[in-house]
Short mmCIF file of C-alpha atoms in Angstrom, two decimals:
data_model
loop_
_atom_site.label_atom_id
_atom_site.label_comp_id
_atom_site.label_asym_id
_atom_site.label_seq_id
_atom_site.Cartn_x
_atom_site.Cartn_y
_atom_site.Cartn_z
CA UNK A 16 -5.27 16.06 20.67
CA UNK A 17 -5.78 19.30 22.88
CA UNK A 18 -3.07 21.46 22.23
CA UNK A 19 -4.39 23.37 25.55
CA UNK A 20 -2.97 20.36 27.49
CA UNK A 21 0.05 19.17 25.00
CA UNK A 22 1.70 22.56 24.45
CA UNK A 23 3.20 25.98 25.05
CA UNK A 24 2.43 29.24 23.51
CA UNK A 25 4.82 31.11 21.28
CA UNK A 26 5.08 34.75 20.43
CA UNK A 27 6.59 35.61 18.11
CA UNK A 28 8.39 39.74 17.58
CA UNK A 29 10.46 41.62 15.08
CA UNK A 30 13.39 43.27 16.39
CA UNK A 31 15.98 44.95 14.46
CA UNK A 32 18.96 44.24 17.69
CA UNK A 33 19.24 40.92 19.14
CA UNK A 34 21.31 42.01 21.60
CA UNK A 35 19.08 44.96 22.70
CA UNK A 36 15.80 43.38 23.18
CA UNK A 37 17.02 40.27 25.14
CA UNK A 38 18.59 42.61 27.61
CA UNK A 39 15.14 44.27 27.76
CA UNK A 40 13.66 41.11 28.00
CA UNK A 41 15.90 39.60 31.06
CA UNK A 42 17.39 42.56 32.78
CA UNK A 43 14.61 44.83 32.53
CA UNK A 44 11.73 42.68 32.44
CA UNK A 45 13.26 39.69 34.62
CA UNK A 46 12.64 36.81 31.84
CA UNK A 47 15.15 34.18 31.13
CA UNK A 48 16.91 33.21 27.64
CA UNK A 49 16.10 30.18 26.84
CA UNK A 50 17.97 29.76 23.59
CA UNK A 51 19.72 31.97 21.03
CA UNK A 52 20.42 31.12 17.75
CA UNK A 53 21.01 31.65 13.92
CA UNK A 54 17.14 32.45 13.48
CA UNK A 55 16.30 34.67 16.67
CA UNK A 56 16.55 34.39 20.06
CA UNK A 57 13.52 32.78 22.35
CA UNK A 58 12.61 33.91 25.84
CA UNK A 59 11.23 32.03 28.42
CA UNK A 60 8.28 33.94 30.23
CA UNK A 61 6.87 31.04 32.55
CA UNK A 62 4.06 29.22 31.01
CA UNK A 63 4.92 30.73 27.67
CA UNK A 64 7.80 31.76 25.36
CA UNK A 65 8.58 34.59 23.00
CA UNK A 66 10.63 34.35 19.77
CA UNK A 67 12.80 37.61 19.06
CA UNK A 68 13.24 37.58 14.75
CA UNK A 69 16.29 39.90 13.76
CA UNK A 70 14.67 42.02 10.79
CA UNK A 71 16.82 45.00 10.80
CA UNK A 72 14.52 47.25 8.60
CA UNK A 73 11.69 46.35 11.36
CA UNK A 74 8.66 48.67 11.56
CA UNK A 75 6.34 48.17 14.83
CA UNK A 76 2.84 47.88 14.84
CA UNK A 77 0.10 49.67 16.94
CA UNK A 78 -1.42 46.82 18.35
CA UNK A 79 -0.18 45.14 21.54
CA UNK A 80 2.42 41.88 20.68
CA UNK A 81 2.48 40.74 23.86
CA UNK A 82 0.80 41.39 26.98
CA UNK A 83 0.53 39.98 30.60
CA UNK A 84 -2.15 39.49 33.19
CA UNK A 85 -0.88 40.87 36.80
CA UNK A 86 -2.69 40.74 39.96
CA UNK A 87 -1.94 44.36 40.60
CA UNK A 88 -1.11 46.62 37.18
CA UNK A 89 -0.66 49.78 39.72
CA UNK A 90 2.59 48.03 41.46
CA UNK A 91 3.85 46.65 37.93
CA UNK A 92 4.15 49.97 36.44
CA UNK A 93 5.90 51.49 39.61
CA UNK A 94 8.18 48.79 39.32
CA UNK A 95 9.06 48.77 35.34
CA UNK A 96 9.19 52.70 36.03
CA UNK A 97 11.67 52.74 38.07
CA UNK A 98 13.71 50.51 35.87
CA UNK A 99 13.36 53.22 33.45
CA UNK A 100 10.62 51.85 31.31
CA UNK A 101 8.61 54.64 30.07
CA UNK A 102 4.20 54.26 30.06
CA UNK A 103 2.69 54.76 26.72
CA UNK A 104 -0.06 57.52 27.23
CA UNK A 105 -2.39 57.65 24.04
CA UNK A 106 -4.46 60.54 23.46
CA UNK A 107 -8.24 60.89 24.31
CA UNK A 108 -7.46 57.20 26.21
CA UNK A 109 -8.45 58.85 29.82
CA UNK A 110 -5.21 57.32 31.45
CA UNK A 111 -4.25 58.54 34.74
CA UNK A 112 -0.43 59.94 35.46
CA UNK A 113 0.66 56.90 35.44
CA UNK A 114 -0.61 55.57 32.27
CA UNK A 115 -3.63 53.16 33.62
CA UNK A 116 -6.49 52.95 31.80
CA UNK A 117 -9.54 52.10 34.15
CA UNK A 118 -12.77 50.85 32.72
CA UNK A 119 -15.72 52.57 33.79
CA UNK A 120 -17.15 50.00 36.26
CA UNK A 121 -13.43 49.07 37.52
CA UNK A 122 -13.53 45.66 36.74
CA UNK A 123 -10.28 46.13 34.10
CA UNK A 124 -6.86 47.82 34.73
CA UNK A 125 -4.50 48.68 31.76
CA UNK A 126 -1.27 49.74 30.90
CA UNK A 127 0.86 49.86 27.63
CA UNK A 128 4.54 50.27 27.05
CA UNK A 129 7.58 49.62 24.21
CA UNK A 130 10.20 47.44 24.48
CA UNK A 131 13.75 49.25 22.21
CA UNK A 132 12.24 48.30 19.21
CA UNK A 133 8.61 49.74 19.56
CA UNK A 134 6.86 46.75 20.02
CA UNK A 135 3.88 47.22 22.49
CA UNK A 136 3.41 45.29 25.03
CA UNK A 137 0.48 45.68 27.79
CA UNK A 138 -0.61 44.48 30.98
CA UNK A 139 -3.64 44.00 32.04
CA UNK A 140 -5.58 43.39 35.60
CA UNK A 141 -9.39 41.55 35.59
#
């Protein structure tokens, strides 16, 4: 078995409103539902999905629960900013304005933002 060629990723995220994050999910961030049901609600992001748990006393980590490779991080933040998503900037990162990180040599592009609940999510260009 290679579960490379016999299946699809699933992440899985806390949220503590159902209703909140798969608006996020599909308005904002142009995913589909795929299903909703008693235990969460699962999005369908192309090649991959992502289960939203309801755990109302939900606490976010630091660390990214989802990210996406882009071919151009630059045009996806001007686009998810002017739907009103804000850029996480973090301190002593060297981010420009617009919240992209650069590495040194240019090779790798990122960006981090929150979806309602505080979960963060990043892009990323190679």
């Amino acid at each position: 078995m290679n579960l490379s060629q016999t299946s699809t990723p699933v992440t899985y995220a806390y949220v503590a409103d159902r209703a909140r994050a798969v608006g996020f999910y599909t308005d904002v961030l142009g995913f589909t539902l795929r299903t909703a049901g008693h235990h969460g609600d699962t999005i369908d992001m192309g090649r991959s999905l992502l289960h939203l748990t309801l755990m109302p006393d939900h606490k976010p980590g630091m660390h990214p629960v989802v990210g996406w490779e882009v071919p151009d991080v630059a045009a996806v933040v001007a686009a998810l900013k002017a739907k009103g998503v804000a850029m996480t900037i973090y301190e002593g990162m060297g981010q420009d304005e617009t919240g992209v990180w650069s590495a040194p040599d240019g090779s790798t592009k990122l960006a981090w933002f929150q979806d309602p609940d505080g979960n963060v999510l990043m892009l990323s260009q190679h």
